[in-house]
Coordinates of C-alpha atoms and ligand atoms in Angstrom, one line a residue:
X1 CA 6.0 32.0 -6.7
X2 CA 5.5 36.1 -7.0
X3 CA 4.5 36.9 -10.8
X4 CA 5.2 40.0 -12.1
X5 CA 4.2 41.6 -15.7
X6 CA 7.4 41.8 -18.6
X7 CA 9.6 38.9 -20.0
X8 CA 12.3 37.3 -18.9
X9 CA 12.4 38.7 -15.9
X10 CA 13.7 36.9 -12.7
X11 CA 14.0 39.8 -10.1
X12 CA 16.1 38.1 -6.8
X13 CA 14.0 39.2 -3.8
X14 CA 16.8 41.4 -1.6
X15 CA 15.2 39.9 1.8
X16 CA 14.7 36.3 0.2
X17 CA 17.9 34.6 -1.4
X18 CA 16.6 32.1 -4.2
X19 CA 13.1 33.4 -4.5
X20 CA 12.6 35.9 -7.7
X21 CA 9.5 38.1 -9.2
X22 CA 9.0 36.2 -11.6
X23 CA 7.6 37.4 -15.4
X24 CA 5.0 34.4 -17.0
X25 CA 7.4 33.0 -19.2
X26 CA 9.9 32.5 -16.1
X27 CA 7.2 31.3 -13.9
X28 CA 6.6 28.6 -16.6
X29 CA 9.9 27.2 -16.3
X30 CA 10.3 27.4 -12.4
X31 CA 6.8 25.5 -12.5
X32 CA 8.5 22.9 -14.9
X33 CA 11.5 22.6 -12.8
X34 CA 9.2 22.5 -9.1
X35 CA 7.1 19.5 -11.0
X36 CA 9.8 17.7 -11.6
X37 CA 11.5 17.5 -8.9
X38 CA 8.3 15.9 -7.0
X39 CA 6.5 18.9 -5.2
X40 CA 3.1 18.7 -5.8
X41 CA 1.8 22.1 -5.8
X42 CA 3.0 25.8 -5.9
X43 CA 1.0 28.7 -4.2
X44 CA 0.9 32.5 -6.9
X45 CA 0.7 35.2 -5.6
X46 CA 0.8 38.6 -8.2
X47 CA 3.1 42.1 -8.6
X48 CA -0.1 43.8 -10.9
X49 CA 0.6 46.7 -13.7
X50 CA -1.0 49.1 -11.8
X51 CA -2.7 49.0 -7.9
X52 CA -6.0 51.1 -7.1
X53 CA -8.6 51.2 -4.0
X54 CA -10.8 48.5 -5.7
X55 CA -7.8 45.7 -6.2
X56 CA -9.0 45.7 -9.5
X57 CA -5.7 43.8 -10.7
X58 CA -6.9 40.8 -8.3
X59 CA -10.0 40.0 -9.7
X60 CA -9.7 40.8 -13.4
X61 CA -9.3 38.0 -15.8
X62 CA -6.1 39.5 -17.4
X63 CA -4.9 40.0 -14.2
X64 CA -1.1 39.0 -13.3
X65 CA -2.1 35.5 -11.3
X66 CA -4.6 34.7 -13.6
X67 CA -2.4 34.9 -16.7
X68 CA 0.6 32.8 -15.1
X69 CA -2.6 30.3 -14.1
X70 CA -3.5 30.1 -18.0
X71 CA 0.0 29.2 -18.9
X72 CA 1.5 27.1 -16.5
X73 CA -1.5 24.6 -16.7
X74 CA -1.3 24.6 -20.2
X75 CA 2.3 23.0 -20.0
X76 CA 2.1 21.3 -16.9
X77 CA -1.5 20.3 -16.2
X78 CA -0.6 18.2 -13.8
X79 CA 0.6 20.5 -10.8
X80 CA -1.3 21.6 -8.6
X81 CA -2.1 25.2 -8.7
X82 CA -2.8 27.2 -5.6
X83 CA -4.3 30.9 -5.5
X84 CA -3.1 33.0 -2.6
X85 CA -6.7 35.2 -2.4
X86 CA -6.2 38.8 -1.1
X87 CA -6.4 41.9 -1.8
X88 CA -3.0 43.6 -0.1
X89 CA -0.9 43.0 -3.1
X90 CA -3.5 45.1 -5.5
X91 CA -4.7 47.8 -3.1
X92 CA -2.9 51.4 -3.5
X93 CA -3.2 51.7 0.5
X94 CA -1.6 47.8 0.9
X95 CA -4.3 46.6 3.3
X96 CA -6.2 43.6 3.0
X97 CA -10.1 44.8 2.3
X98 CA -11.7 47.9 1.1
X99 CA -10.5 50.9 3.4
X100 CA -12.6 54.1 4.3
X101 CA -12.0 57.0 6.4
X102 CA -13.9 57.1 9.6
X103 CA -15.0 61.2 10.6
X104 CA -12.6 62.1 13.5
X105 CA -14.1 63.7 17.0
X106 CA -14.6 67.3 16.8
X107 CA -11.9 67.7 19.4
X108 CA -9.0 65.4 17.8
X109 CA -10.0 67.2 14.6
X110 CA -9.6 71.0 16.2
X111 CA -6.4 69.8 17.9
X112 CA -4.4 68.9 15.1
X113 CA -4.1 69.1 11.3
X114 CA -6.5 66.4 9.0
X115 CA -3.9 64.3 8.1
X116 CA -2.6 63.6 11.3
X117 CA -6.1 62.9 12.9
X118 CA -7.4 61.4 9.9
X119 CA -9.0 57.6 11.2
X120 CA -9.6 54.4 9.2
X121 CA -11.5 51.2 9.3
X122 CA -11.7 48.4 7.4
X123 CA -15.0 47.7 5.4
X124 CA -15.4 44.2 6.3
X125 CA -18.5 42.9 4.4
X126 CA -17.7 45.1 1.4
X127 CA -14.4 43.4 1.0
X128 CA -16.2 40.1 0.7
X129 CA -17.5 40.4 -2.3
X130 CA -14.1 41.3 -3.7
X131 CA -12.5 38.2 -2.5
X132 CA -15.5 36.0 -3.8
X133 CA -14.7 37.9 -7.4
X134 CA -11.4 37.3 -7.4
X135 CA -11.7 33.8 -6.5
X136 CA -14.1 32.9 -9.4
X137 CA -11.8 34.8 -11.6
X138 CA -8.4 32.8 -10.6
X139 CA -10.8 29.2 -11.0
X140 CA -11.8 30.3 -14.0
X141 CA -8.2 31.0 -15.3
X142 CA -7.2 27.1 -14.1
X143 CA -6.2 27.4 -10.3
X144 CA -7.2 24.6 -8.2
X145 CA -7.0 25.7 -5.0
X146 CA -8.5 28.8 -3.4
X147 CA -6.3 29.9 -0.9
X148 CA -8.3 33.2 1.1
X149 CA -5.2 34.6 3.3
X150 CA -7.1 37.9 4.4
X151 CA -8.7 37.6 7.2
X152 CA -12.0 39.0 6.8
X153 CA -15.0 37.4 8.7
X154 CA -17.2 35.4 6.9
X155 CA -15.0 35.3 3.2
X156 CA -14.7 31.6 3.4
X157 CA -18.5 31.0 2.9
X158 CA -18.5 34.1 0.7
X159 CA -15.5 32.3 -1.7
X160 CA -17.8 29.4 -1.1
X161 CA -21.3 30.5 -2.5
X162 CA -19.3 32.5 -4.9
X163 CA -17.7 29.7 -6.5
X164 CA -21.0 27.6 -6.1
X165 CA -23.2 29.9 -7.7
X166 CA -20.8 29.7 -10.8
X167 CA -20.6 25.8 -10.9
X168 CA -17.5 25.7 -9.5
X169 CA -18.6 23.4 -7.1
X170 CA -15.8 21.3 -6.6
X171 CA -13.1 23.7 -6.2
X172 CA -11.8 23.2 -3.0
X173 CA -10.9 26.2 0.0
X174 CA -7.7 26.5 1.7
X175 CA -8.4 28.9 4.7
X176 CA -5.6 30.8 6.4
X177 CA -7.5 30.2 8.8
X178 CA -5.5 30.9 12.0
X179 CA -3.5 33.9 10.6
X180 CA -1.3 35.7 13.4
X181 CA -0.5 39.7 12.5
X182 CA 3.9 38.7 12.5
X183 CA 6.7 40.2 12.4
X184 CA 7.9 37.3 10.4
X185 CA 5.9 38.9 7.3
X186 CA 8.5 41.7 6.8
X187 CA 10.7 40.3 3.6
X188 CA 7.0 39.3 2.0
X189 CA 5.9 43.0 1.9
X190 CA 9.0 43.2 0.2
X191 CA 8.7 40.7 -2.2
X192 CA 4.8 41.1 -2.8
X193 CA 4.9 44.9 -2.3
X194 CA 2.7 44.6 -0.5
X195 CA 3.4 46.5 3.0
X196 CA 0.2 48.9 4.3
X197 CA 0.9 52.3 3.7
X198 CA -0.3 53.8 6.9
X199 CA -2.0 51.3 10.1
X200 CA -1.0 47.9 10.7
X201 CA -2.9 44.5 10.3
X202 CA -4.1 43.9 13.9
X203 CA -7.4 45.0 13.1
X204 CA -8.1 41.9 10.6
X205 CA -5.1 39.2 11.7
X206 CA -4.6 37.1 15.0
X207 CA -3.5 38.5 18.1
X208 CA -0.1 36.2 18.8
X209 CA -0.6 35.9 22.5
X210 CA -4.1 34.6 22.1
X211 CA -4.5 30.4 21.0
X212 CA -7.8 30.7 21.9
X213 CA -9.0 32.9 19.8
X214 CA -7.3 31.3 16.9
X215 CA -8.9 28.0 17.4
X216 CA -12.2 29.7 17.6
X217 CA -10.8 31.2 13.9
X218 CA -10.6 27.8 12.8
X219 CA -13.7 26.6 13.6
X220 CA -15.4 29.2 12.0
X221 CA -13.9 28.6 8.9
X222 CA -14.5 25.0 9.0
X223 CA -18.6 26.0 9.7
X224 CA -18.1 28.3 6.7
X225 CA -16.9 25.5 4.7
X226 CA -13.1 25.2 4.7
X227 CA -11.5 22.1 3.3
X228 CA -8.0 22.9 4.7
X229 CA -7.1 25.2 7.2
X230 CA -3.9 26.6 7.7
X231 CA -1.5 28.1 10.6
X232 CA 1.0 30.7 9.5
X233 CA 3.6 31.6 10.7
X234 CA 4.9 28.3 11.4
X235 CA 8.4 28.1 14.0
X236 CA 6.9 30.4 16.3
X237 CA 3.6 28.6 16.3
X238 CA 4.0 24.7 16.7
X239 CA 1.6 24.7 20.0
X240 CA -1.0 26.3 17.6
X241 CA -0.4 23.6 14.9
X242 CA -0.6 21.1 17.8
X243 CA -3.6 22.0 19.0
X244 CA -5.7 22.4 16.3
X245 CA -4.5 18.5 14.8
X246 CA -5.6 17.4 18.6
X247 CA -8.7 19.5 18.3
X248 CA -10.0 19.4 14.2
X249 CA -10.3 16.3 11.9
X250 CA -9.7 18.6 8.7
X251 CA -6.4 18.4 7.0
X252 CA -4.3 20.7 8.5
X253 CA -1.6 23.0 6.4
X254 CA 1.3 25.1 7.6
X255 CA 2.8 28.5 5.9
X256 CA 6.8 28.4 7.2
X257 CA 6.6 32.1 6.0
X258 CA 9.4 34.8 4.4
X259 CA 11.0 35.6 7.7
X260 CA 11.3 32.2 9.1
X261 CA 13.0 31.3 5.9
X262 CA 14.9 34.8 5.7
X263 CA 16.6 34.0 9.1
X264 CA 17.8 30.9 7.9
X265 CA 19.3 32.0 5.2
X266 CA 20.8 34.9 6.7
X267 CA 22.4 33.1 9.6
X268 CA 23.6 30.2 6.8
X269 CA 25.3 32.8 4.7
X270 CA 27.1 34.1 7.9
X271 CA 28.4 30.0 8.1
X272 CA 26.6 30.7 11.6
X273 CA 24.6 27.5 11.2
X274 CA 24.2 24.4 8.9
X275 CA 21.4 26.0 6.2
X276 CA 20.7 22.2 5.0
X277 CA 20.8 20.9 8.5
X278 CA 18.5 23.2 9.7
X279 CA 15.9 23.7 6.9
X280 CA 15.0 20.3 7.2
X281 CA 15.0 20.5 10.9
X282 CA 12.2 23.1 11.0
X283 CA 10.6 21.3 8.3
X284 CA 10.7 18.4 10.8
X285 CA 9.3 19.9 13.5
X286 CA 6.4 21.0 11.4
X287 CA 5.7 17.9 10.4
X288 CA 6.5 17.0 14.0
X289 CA 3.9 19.2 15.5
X290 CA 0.8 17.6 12.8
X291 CA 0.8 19.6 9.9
X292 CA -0.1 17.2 6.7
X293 CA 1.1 20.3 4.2
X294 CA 4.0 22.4 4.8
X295 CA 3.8 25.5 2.6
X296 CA 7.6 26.6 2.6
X297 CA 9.9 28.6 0.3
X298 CA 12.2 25.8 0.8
X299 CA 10.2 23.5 -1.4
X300 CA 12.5 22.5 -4.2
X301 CA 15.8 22.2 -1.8
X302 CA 13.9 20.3 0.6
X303 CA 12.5 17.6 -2.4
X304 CA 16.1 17.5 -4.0
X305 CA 17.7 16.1 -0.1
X306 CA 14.6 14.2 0.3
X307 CA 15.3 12.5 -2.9
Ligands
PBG401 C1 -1.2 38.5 1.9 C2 -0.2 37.5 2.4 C3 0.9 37.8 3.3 C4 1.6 36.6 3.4 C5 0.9 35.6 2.6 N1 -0.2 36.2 2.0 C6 1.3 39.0 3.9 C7 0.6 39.7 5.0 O1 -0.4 39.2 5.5 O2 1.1 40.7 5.4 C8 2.8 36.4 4.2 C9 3.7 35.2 3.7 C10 5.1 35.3 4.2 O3 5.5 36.1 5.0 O4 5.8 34.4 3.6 N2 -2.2 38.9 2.9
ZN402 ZN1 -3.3 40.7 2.4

């Protein structure tokens, strides 16, 4: 669910037929109506007031997530609350961790104008105390599940002593752990706003020509203290999925992200394919391929035919 601030409001996402921004007071009724049709958890993820270089909005305790925490566990204590922790959403620039210019050589800088020559780098370590805020902050405000989806080295055993220190030592981690820099994020950015405004993710996310390197992701993570990893996208990655149930004993999650479910719908409202037919087949295949949790914007239409 994406939670926005106001009331009533229940925004259709252009890219993403059936999925809305959501105000807190909407969010509480769509939880209500997930619950009850039998899915067991629902993943936040926030539209804040205002965005700024420090992604204040992410770790402050009014923030968007953590208010929409507070209220939906207050009527439904019972579902499970997941909390997508990054920081692309609340950053002006859109990128995952702290950003900061890097000086340009002399001769780039003499051959064209600053802006065009300007360089930047992620600030890896100083992100991590960011994420580690923002996690305490969302299990503070009732979420259950930390859920780190930015890609930083080392935030899982950040989140991890972070939460610790604070005695929540029984909150368990959700890793996006093997994290590929998609294509298949583009209606996301849209709904989230969340698209980088200069750059692209490759610096931070997996390379999708290279399994290797993912598994070696995922083991890390587990070493950092993951209880769940996860592989995201989904479709395009069932050898991935595959290979890390052969390969790790952890439970093992899948993210069937916004452009595998935007094609879907796209091609069902053409009557190009069978949308039923084929959302439960790619939910099948997920399954298929070893993943115990599917993570899917198909959640409620898949429980009702399941039912
Ligand atoms: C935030 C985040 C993204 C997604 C989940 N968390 C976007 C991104 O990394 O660009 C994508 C999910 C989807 O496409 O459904 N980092
Ligand atoms: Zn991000």
């Amino acid at each position: 669910m994406f939670v926005c601030p106001g009331e009533r409001m229940r925004n259709e996402v252009r890219s993403m037929p059936g999925v809305f921004n959501l105000s807190v007071d909407e969010a509480v009724k769509e939880a209500r109506e997930t619950y009850s049709l039998g899915v067991p958890a629902v993943i936040l993820f926030g539209l804040p007031e205002k965005k700024d270089e420090l992604a204040t909005g992410a770790w402050a305790d009014g923030g968007i997530v953590q208010q929409t925490a507070r209220a939906i566990k207050r009527e439904i204590p019972d579902l499970i609350l997941i909390g997508d922790v990054c920081l692309c959403e609340y950053m002006s620039h859109g990128h995952c961790g702290i950003v900061r210019s890097t000086p340009q050589s002399l001769g780039a800088a003499v051959a064209a104008p600053p802006a065009a020559t300007t360089e930047y780098e992620i600030v890896n370590d100083a992100s991590l105390e960011l994420l580690a805020r923002t996690s305490v902050s969302l299990a503070r405000a009732g979420i259950d599940i930390i859920a780190p989806s930015d890609m930083m080295d080392g935030r899982v055993a950040a989140i991890r002593k972070g939460l610790d220190e604070v005695g929540f030592i029984n909150t368990p981690i959700l890793s996006y752990a093997a994290k590929f820099a998609s294509g298949f994020y583009g209606p996301f950015r849209e709904a989230a706003d969340s698209a980088p405004q200069f750059g692209d993710r490759r610096s931070y996310q997996m390379d999708p020509a290279n399994i290797r390197e993912a598994m070696r992701e995922i083991e890390l993570d587990l070493e950092e203290g993951a209880d769940i990893i996860m592989v995201k996208p989904a479709l395009p990655y069932l050898d991935v999925i595959a290979a890390a149930r052969e390969r790790f004993d952890a439970p093992l999650a899948a993210y069937q992200v916004s452009g595998e479910y935007a094609m879907i719908e796209a091609a069902a409202r053409n009557n190009w394919i069978d949308r039923d037919r084929v959302m439960m087949e790619s939910l099948f295949s997920i399954r298929r391929a070893g993943a115990n949790v599917i993570l899917t914007y198909f959640a409620k239409d898949a429980a009702k035919l399941l039912a």
